Coordinates of C-alpha atoms in Angstrom, one line a residue:
X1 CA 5.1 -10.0 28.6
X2 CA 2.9 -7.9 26.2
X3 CA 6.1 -6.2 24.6
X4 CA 7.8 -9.7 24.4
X5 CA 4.9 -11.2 22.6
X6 CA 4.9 -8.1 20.2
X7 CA 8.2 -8.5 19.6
X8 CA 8.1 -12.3 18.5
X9 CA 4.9 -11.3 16.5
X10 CA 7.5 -9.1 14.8
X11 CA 10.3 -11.7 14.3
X12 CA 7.6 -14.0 12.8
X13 CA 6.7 -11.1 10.5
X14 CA 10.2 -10.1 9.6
X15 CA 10.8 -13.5 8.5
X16 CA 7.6 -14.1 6.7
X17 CA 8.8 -11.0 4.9
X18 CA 12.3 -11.9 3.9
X19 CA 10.6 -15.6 2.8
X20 CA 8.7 -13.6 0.8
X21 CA 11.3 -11.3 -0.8
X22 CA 13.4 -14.1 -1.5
X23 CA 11.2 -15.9 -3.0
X24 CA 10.2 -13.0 -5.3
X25 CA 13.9 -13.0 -5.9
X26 CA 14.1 -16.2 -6.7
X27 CA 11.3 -15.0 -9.4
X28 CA 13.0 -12.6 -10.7
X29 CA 15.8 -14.7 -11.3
X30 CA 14.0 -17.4 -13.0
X31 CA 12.3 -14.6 -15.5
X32 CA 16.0 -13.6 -15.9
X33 CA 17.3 -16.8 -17.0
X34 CA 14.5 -17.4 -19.3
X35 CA 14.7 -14.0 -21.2
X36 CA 18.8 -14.8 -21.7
X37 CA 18.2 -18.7 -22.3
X38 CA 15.3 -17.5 -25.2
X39 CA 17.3 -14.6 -26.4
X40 CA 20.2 -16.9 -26.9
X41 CA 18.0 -19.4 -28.2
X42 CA 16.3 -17.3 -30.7
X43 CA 20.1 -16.1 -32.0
X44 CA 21.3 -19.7 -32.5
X45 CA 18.0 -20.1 -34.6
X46 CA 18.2 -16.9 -36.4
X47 CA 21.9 -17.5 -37.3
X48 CA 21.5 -21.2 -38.5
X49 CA 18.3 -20.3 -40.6
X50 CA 20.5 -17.4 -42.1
X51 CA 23.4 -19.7 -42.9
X52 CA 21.0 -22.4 -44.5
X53 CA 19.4 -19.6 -46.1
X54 CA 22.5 -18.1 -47.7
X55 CA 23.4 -21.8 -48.2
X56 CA 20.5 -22.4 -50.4
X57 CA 20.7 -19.4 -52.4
X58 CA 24.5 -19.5 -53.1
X59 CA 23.1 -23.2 -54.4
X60 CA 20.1 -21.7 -56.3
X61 CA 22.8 -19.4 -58.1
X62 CA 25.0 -21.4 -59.2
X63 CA 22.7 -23.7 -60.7
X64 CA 21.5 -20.9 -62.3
X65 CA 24.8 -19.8 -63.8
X66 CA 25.4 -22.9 -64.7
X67 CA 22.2 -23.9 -66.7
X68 CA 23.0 -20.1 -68.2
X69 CA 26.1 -20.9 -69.4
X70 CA 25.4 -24.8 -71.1
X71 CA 22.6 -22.5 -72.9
X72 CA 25.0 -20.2 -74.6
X73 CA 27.4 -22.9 -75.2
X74 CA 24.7 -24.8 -77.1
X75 CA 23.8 -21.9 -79.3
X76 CA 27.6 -21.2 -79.9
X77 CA 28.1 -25.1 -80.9
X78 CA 24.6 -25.0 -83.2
X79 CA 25.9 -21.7 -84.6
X80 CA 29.3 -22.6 -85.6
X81 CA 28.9 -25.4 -87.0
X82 CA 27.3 -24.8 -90.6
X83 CA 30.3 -22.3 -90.6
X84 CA 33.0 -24.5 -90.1
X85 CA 31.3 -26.8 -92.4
X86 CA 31.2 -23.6 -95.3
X87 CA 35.1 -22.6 -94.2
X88 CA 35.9 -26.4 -95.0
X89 CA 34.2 -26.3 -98.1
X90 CA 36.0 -22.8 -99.0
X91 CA 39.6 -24.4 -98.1
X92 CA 38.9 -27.1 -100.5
X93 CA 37.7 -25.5 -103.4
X94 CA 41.7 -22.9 -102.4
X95 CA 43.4 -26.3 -102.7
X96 CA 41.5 -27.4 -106.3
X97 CA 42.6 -24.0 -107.2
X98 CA 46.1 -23.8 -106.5
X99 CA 46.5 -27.3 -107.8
X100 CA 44.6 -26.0 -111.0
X101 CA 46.9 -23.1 -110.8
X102 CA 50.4 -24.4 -111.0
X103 CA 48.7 -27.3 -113.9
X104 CA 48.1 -24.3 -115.8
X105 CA 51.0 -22.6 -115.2
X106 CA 52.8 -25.9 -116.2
X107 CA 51.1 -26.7 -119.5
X108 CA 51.7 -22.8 -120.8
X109 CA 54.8 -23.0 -119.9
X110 CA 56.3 -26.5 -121.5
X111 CA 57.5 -28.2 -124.0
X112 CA 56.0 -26.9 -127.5
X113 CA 55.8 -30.9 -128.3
X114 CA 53.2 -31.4 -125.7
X115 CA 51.8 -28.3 -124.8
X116 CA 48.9 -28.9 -127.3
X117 CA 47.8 -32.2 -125.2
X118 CA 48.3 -30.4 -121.7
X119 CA 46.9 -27.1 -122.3
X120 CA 43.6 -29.2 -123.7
X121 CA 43.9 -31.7 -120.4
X122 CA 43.8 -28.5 -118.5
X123 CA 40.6 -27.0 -120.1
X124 CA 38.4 -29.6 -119.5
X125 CA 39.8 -29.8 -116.4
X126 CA 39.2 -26.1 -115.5
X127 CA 35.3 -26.7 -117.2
X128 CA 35.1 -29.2 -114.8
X129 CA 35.8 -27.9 -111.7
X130 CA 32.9 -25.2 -112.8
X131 CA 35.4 -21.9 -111.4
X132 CA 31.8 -19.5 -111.5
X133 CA 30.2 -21.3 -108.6
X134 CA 31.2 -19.8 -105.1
X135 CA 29.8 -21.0 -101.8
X136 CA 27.2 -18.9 -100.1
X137 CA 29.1 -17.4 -97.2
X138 CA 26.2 -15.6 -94.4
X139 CA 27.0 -12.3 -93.8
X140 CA 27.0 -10.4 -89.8
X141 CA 23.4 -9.9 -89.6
X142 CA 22.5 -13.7 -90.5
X143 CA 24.5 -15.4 -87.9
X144 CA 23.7 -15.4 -84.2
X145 CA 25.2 -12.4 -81.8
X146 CA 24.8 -13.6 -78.3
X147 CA 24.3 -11.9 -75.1
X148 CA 22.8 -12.0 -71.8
X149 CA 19.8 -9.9 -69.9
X150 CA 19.6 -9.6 -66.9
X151 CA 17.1 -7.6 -64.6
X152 CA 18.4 -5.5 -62.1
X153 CA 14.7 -5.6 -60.3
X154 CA 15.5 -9.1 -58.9
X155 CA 18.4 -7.1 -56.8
X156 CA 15.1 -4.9 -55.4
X157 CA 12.6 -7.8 -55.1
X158 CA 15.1 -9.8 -53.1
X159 CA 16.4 -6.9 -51.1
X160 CA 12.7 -6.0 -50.6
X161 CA 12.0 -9.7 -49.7
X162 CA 15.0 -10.4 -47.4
X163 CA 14.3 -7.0 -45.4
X164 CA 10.8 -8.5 -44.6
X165 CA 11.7 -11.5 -43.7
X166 CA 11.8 -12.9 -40.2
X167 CA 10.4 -11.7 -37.3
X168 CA 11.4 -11.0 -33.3
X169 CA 8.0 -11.8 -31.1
X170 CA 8.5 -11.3 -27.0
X171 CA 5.3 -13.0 -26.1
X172 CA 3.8 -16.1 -28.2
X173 CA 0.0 -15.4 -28.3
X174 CA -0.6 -19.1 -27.1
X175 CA 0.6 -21.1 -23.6
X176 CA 0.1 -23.9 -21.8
X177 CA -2.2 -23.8 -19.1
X178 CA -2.7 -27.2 -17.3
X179 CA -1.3 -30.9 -17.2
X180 CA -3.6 -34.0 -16.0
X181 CA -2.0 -37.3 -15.0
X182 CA -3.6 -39.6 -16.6
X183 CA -2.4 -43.5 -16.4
X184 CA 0.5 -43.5 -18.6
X185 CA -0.6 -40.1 -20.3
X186 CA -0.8 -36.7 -19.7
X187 CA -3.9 -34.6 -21.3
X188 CA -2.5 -31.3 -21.8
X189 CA -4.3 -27.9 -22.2
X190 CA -3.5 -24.6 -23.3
X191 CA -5.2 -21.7 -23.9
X192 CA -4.9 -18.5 -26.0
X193 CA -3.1 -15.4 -23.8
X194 CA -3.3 -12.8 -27.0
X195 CA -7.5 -12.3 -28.0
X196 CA -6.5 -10.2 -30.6
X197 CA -5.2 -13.7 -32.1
X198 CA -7.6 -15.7 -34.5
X199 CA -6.3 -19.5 -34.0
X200 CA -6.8 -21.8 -37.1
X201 CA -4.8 -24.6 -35.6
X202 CA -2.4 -25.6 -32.4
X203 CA 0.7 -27.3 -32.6
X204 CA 2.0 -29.3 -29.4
X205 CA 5.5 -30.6 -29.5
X206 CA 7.4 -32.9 -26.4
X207 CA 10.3 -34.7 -25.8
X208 CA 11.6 -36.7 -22.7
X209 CA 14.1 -34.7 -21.5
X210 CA 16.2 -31.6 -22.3
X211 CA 19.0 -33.3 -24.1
X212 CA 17.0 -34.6 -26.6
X213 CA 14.8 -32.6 -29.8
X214 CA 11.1 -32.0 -29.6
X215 CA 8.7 -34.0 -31.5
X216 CA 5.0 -33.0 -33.3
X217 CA 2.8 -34.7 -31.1
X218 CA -0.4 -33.2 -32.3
X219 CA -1.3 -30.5 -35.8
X220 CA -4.9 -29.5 -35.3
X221 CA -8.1 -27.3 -34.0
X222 CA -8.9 -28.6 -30.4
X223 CA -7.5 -26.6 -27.0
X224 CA -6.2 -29.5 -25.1
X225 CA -4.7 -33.4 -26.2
X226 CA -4.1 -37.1 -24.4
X227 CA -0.4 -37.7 -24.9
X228 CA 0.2 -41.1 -24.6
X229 CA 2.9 -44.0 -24.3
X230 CA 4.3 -41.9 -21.4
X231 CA 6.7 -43.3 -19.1
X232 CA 5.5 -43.1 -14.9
X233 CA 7.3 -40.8 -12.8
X234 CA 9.3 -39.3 -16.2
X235 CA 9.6 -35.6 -16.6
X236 CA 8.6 -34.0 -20.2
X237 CA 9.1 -31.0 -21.5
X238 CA 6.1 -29.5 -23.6
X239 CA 5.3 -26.4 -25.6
X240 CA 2.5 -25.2 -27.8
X241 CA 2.2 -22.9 -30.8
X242 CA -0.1 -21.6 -33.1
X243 CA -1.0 -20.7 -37.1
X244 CA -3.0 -17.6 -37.7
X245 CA -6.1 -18.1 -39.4
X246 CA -5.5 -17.6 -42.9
X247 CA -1.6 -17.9 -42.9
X248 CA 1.3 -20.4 -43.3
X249 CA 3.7 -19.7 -40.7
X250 CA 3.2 -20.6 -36.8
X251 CA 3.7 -18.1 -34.2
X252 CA 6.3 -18.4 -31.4
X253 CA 6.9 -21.3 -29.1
X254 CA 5.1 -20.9 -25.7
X255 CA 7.3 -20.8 -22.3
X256 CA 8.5 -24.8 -22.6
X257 CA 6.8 -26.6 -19.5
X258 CA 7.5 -29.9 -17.8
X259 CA 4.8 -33.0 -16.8
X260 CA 4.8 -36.1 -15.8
X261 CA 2.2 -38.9 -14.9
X262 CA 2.9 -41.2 -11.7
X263 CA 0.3 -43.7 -13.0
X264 CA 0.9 -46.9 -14.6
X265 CA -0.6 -46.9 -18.0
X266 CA -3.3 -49.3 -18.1
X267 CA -2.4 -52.9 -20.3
X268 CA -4.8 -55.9 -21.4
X269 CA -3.6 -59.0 -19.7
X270 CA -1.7 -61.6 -21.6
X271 CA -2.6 -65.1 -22.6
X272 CA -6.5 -65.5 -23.5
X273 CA -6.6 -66.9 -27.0
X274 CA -9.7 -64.7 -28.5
X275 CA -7.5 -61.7 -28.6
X276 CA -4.1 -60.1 -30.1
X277 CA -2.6 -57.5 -28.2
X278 CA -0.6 -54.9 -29.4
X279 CA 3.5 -54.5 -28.4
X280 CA 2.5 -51.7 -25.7
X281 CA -1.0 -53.9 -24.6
X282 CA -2.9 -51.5 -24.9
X283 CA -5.4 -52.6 -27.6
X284 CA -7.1 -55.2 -27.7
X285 CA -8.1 -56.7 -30.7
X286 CA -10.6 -60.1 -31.2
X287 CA -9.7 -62.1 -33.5
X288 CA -11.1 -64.8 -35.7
X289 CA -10.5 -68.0 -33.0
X290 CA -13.7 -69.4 -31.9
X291 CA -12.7 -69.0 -28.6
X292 CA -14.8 -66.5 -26.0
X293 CA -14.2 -65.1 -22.7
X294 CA -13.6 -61.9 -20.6
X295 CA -10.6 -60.2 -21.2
X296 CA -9.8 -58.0 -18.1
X297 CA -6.7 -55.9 -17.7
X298 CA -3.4 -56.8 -16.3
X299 CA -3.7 -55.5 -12.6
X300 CA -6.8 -53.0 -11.4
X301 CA -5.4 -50.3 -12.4
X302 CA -8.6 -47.7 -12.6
X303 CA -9.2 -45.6 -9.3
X304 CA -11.8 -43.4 -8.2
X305 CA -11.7 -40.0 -9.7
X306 CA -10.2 -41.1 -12.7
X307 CA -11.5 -41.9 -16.2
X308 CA -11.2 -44.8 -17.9
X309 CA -12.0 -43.8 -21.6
X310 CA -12.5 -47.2 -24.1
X311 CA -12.3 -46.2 -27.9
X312 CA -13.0 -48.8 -30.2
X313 CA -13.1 -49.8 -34.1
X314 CA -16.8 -52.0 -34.6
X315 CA -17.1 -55.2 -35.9
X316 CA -20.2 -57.5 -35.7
X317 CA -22.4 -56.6 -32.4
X318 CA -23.7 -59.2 -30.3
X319 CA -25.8 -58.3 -27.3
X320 CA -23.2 -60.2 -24.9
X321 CA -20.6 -58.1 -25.6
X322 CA -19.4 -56.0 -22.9
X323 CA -16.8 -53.3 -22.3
X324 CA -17.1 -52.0 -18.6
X325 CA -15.3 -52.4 -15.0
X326 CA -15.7 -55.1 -12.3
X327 CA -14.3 -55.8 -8.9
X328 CA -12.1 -58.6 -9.3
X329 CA -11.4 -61.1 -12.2
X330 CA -13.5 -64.4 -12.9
X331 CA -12.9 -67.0 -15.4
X332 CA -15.4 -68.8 -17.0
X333 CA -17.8 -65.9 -17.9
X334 CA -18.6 -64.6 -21.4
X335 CA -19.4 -61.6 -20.2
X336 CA -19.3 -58.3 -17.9
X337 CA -22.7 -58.8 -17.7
X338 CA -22.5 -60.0 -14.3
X339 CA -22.5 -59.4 -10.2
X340 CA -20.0 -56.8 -8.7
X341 CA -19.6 -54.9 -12.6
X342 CA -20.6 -52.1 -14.8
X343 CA -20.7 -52.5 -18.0
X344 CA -22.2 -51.1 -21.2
X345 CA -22.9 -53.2 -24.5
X346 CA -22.1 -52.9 -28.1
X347 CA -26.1 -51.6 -28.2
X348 CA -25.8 -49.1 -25.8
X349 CA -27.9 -51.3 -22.9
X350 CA -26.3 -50.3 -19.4
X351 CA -25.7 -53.2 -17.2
X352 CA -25.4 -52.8 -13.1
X353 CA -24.3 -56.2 -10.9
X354 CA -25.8 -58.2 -14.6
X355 CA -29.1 -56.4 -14.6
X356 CA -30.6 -54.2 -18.0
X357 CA -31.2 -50.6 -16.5
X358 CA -33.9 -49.0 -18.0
X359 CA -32.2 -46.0 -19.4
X360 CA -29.8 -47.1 -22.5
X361 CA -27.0 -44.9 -24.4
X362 CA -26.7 -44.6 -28.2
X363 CA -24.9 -47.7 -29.8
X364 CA -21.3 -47.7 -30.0
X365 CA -20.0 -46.7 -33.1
X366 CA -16.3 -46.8 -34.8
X367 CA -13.8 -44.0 -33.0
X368 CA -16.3 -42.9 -30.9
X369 CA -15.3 -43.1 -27.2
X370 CA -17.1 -44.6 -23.9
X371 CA -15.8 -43.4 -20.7
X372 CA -16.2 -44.3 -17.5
X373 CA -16.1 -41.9 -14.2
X374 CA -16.8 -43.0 -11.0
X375 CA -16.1 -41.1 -7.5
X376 CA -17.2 -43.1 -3.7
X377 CA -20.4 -42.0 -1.7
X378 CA -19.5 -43.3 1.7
X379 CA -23.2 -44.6 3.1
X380 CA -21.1 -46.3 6.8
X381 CA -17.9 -47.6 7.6
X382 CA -16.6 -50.2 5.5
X383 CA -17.7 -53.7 6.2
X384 CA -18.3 -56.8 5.0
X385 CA -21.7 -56.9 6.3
X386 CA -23.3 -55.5 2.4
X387 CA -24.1 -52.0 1.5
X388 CA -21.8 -50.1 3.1
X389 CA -19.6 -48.6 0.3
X390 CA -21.3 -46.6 -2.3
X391 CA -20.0 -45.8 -6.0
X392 CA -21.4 -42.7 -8.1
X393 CA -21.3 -44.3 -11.9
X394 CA -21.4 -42.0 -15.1
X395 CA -21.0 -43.5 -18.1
X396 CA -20.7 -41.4 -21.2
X397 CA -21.3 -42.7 -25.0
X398 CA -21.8 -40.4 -28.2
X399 CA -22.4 -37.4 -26.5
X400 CA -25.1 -38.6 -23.6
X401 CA -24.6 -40.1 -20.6
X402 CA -26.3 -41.8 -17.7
X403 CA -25.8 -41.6 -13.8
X404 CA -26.5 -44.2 -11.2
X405 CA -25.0 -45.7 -7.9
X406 CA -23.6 -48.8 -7.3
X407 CA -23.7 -50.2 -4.3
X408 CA -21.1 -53.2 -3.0
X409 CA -20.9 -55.3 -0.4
X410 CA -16.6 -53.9 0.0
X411 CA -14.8 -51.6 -0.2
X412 CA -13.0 -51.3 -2.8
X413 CA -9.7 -48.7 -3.2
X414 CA -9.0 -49.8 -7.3
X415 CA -11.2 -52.1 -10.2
X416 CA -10.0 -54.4 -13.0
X417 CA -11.4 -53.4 -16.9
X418 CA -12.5 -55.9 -19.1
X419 CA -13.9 -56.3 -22.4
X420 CA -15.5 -59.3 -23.9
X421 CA -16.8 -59.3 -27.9
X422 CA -18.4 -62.7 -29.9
X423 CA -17.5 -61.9 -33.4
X424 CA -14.2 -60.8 -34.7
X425 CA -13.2 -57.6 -35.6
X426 CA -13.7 -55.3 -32.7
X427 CA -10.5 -53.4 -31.3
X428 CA -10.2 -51.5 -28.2
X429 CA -7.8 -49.2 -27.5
X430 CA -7.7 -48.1 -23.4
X431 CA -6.7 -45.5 -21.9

């Protein structure tokens, strides 16, 4: 029996073993595939930045060449012309002369009757013309000689240039590190892998799905970022890289990953005049009809462990206005400052089941964020019988925060936001 045991203790081992290997193959395959699939990425990019490259300067070139050779025909136009102007001159003053010629020719030669009237015709015709005055004809060393110059150090600069340019990296210096779910978001974080690698700023790109391109989603200095307008239950790709500090160009892409959300992204409700909502309802904004009320959200969508973070432009404050969480809705109020809710006002006063708690956060301010986190402290079974279910508040505001309990007389698994302003001008974004 022991020998049978051992050898079933064995089995169990071999096949924890092969589990193992295979799975370490399956590793191994999966780091194979993604050195091909990036080295054959990395080629298509290298040859299509080539070809646009050699694109561009073929371009460059020829506009060149061509601005080069409207120059030289300018000068050659601007040159030859006062010559051609001189040559026409010249050709007429040959034509007054051979017409001179053979009138000369013909009076010396004629009739002895009227020679005496054509040979003095043909003087003053001769002092006339003025035969001592030539046109001024510009000899080889007044008239342009073109040519071109052309550096042969442009060959070396570019050849210099081109043999520096573009480089091969194996291992980006920047990767993603973790995905949240977040109710129709994802907050993503990455970190640096390379600490030789002064960051000066992170670029995160996504897209939906592999067919399609990847998108900037964020340019800028912080380690992690709350993508939203996600679609639940939606796989996206993501992938990070970063600029050098001091320097243009961004370093590799990091090893693409894929996130998703399964939570509904949290939406105003519909309907209550006081407020416009934008096309995704998510913000809220009050606007100018004299109207008041609570505006809650569309379904209670906020569940323990999560964080519900408001961030809002200011208008006028009132000390009824509210933004907080409550656990069910109830028309007729003006307010979250009432039973079974949290809420904080535009003033920073903290308000538990309607009552002012003593310690108050820093006003709210425009773009600053307030966040609520909540997690349950179980005090009995649930009941309907009053204090049995036990909620851990923090509520942060402008870098502080405060922490209390709130008790309720249920339980309750989920809670409804709301947000409720006098004056116009306030705008709430949730998320």
């Amino acid at each position: 029996r022991l020998l049978l045991q051992e050898a079933r203790e064995s089995i169990e081992a071999a096949r924890s073993y092969r589990r193992e290997l295979q799975q370490r193959l399956r590793g191994l395959h999966q780091a194979r595939e993604q050195i091909k699939d990036s080295a054959t990425l990395t080629r298509d990019v290298l040859e299509q930045h080539f070809s646009d490259l050699k694109g561009t300067l073929k371009k460059l070139l020829d506009e060149r060449l061509m601005s080069l050779l409207q120059e030289v025909d300018v000068i050659e136009q601007e040159s030859i012309k006062p010559l051609d102007e001189c040559q026409k001159l010249i050709e007429h003053g040959v034509s007054t002369a051979d017409d001179l010629l053979r009138e000369g020719e013909s009076a010396v030669d004629g009739d002895v009757g009227q020679q005496n009237e054509k040979l003095c015709n043909f003087t003053k015709k001769a002092l006339h013309i003025q035969l001592d005055s030539l046109p001024e004809v510009p000899s080889l060393v007044d008239v342009p000689c073109l040519s071109a110059q052309l550096d042969d150090c442009l060959l070396t600069i570019l050849r210099n240039q081109i043999f520096r340019h573009g480089t091969v990296a194996s291992r980006p210096p920047v990767q993603l590190e973790e995905f949240v779910e977040k109710p129709g978001g994802i907050l993503v974080r990455w970190c640096k892998v390379d600490d030789d690698f002064i960051a000066q700023d992170y670029r995160l790109q996504y897209r939906k799905s592999a067919a399609s391109h990847f998108e900037d989603v964020y340019v800028g200095s912080e380690t992690e970022f709350m993508v939203l307008h996600i679609d639940p239950n939606v796989e996206y790709q993501f992938r990070v890289c970063a600029r050098g500090d001091g320097r243009q160009e961004w370093s590799p892409w990091s090893v693409p990953q894929s996130g998703r959300t399964t939570l509904v992204p949290h939406e105003w409700t519909t309907g209550l005049e006081g407020y416009s909502l934008s096309s995704r309802r998510n913000i809220a904004l009050r606007n100018d009809s004299q109207s008041c009320g609570v505006l809650y959200s569309k379904a209670p969508t906020y569940f323990c462990g999560q964080t519900l973070t408001f961030r809002q432009t200011v208008g006028q404050p009132d000390r009824r206005d509210s933004l907080g969480l409550c656990v069910e809705q109830r028309n007729g109020d003006d307010s979250l400052q009432r039973d079974k809710a949290v809420c904080i006002s535009t003033n920073g006063a903290v308000f538990v089941n309607g009552k002012e708690m003593t310690n108050q956060l820093p006003a709210v301010t425009s773009g600053s964020t307030v966040t609520f986190d909540m997690e349950v402290v179980q005090l009995g079974p649930c009941s309907n019988e009053g204090g049995n279910f036990k909620l851990r508040v923090t509520i942060s505001s402008n870098n502080r925060e405060v922490v209390f309990d709130w008790v309720l007389d249920q339980c309750c698994g989920s809670l409804y936001f709301g947000c409720s302003f006098s004056y116009p001008g306030w705008k709430v974004l949730v998320f």
